[in-house]
Coordinates of C-alpha atoms in Angstrom, one line a residue:
M8 CA -30.4 -29.4 -108.6
K9 CA -31.8 -26.8 -106.9
K10 CA -31.3 -27.1 -103.6
S11 CA -27.4 -26.8 -104.4
I12 CA -27.1 -24.5 -106.7
L13 CA -29.1 -22.4 -103.3
G14 CA -26.8 -22.8 -102.0
I15 CA -23.6 -22.0 -103.4
M16 CA -25.2 -18.9 -104.4
L17 CA -25.7 -18.5 -100.5
G18 CA -21.8 -20.1 -99.1
V19 CA -21.1 -17.3 -102.3
A20 CA -22.7 -14.8 -101.0
A21 CA -21.0 -15.6 -96.7
F22 CA -18.4 -15.7 -98.3
S23 CA -17.9 -12.4 -99.7
G24 CA -19.8 -10.9 -97.4
T25 CA -16.6 -12.2 -94.4
A26 CA -14.2 -10.8 -97.5
M27 CA -15.5 -7.4 -96.9
A28 CA -15.6 -7.4 -93.4
D29 CA -11.8 -8.1 -93.3
L30 CA -11.0 -5.8 -95.7
K31 CA -9.9 -2.3 -92.7
L32 CA -9.8 1.8 -93.6
D33 CA -8.0 3.6 -91.3
V34 CA -7.8 7.7 -92.2
T35 CA -5.8 10.1 -90.4
P36 CA -6.6 13.3 -90.8
Q37 CA -4.8 15.8 -91.9
K38 CA -4.8 20.0 -93.4
N39 CA -4.8 19.6 -97.2
G40 CA -6.2 15.6 -96.5
A41 CA -5.8 12.3 -94.5
W42 CA -3.1 9.6 -94.4
V43 CA -5.3 5.8 -95.1
I44 CA -3.8 2.7 -95.1
V45 CA -5.9 -0.4 -95.6
E46 CA -5.2 -3.3 -93.9
K47 CA -7.1 -6.5 -94.3
A48 CA -6.9 -9.2 -91.4
G49 CA -4.6 -7.4 -89.9
M50 CA -2.2 -6.8 -93.1
P51 CA -0.9 -3.9 -95.5
Q52 CA -2.6 -4.6 -98.6
E53 CA -0.6 -2.5 -101.4
G54 CA -2.2 -1.5 -104.8
V55 CA -5.3 -1.3 -103.1
Q56 CA -7.9 1.5 -105.0
V57 CA -8.1 4.7 -102.6
S58 CA -10.5 7.4 -104.1
L59 CA -11.6 10.9 -103.1
H60 CA -13.4 14.0 -105.0
G61 CA -13.4 11.5 -107.9
Q62 CA -9.2 11.6 -107.6
S63 CA -7.7 7.9 -107.4
Y64 CA -4.7 7.1 -105.6
T65 CA -3.1 3.8 -104.8
T66 CA -1.7 2.8 -101.6
A67 CA 2.2 1.3 -101.4
E68 CA 4.2 -1.4 -100.1
N69 CA 3.2 -0.8 -96.3
G70 CA -0.7 0.3 -97.1
R71 CA -0.6 3.5 -97.0
V72 CA -1.5 6.3 -98.9
F73 CA -2.1 10.0 -99.0
V74 CA -5.6 11.3 -100.7
Y75 CA -5.5 15.1 -101.3
S76 CA -8.4 17.5 -100.5
T77 CA -8.8 21.0 -101.7
G78 CA -10.6 23.3 -100.3
E79 CA -9.8 26.7 -97.5
S80 CA -12.9 25.5 -94.9
A81 CA -12.6 22.4 -92.2
R82 CA -15.4 19.4 -93.9
S83 CA -16.4 15.8 -94.2
V84 CA -15.6 14.1 -97.0
T85 CA -16.2 10.0 -98.1
I86 CA -12.5 7.4 -98.8
K87 CA -13.3 4.3 -100.3
A88 CA -10.9 2.1 -100.9
T89 CA -11.2 -1.4 -103.2
D90 CA -8.8 -3.9 -103.2
E91 CA -7.7 -6.3 -106.8
E92 CA -10.4 -8.6 -105.6
G93 CA -13.4 -5.7 -106.0
N94 CA -14.1 -5.6 -102.2
S95 CA -15.0 -2.3 -101.2
I96 CA -15.2 -0.3 -97.9
S97 CA -15.5 3.6 -97.2
T98 CA -15.2 6.0 -94.6
K99 CA -16.3 9.1 -93.5
A100 CA -13.6 11.6 -91.5
L101 CA -13.4 15.3 -91.1
I102 CA -10.4 17.1 -93.0
P103 CA -9.5 20.1 -90.6
S104 CA -9.2 23.7 -92.7
N105 CA -6.5 24.5 -94.3
R106 CA -6.2 27.4 -92.6
S107 CA -3.2 28.0 -90.4

């Protein structure tokens, strides 16, 4: 019994790791923020929550959303995406200065 429970737990852990590995975050920095595209297994993901500086945004049907960053100078930020199944991924991006 203990072996079967352990086997199930290991299987769930392996599956969870695979699911997270399939989630991909593509960030294109722009002035004032960044375009973010979320994909899973190569397919755009609609309805994924993307967060930056405590603000939450939701991806559109094409898996894309623009996240805003305030401030005048260039800065490194962490952008996090979490899908409906609770899988999450994060990445750092350098947002350029808002100055012309």
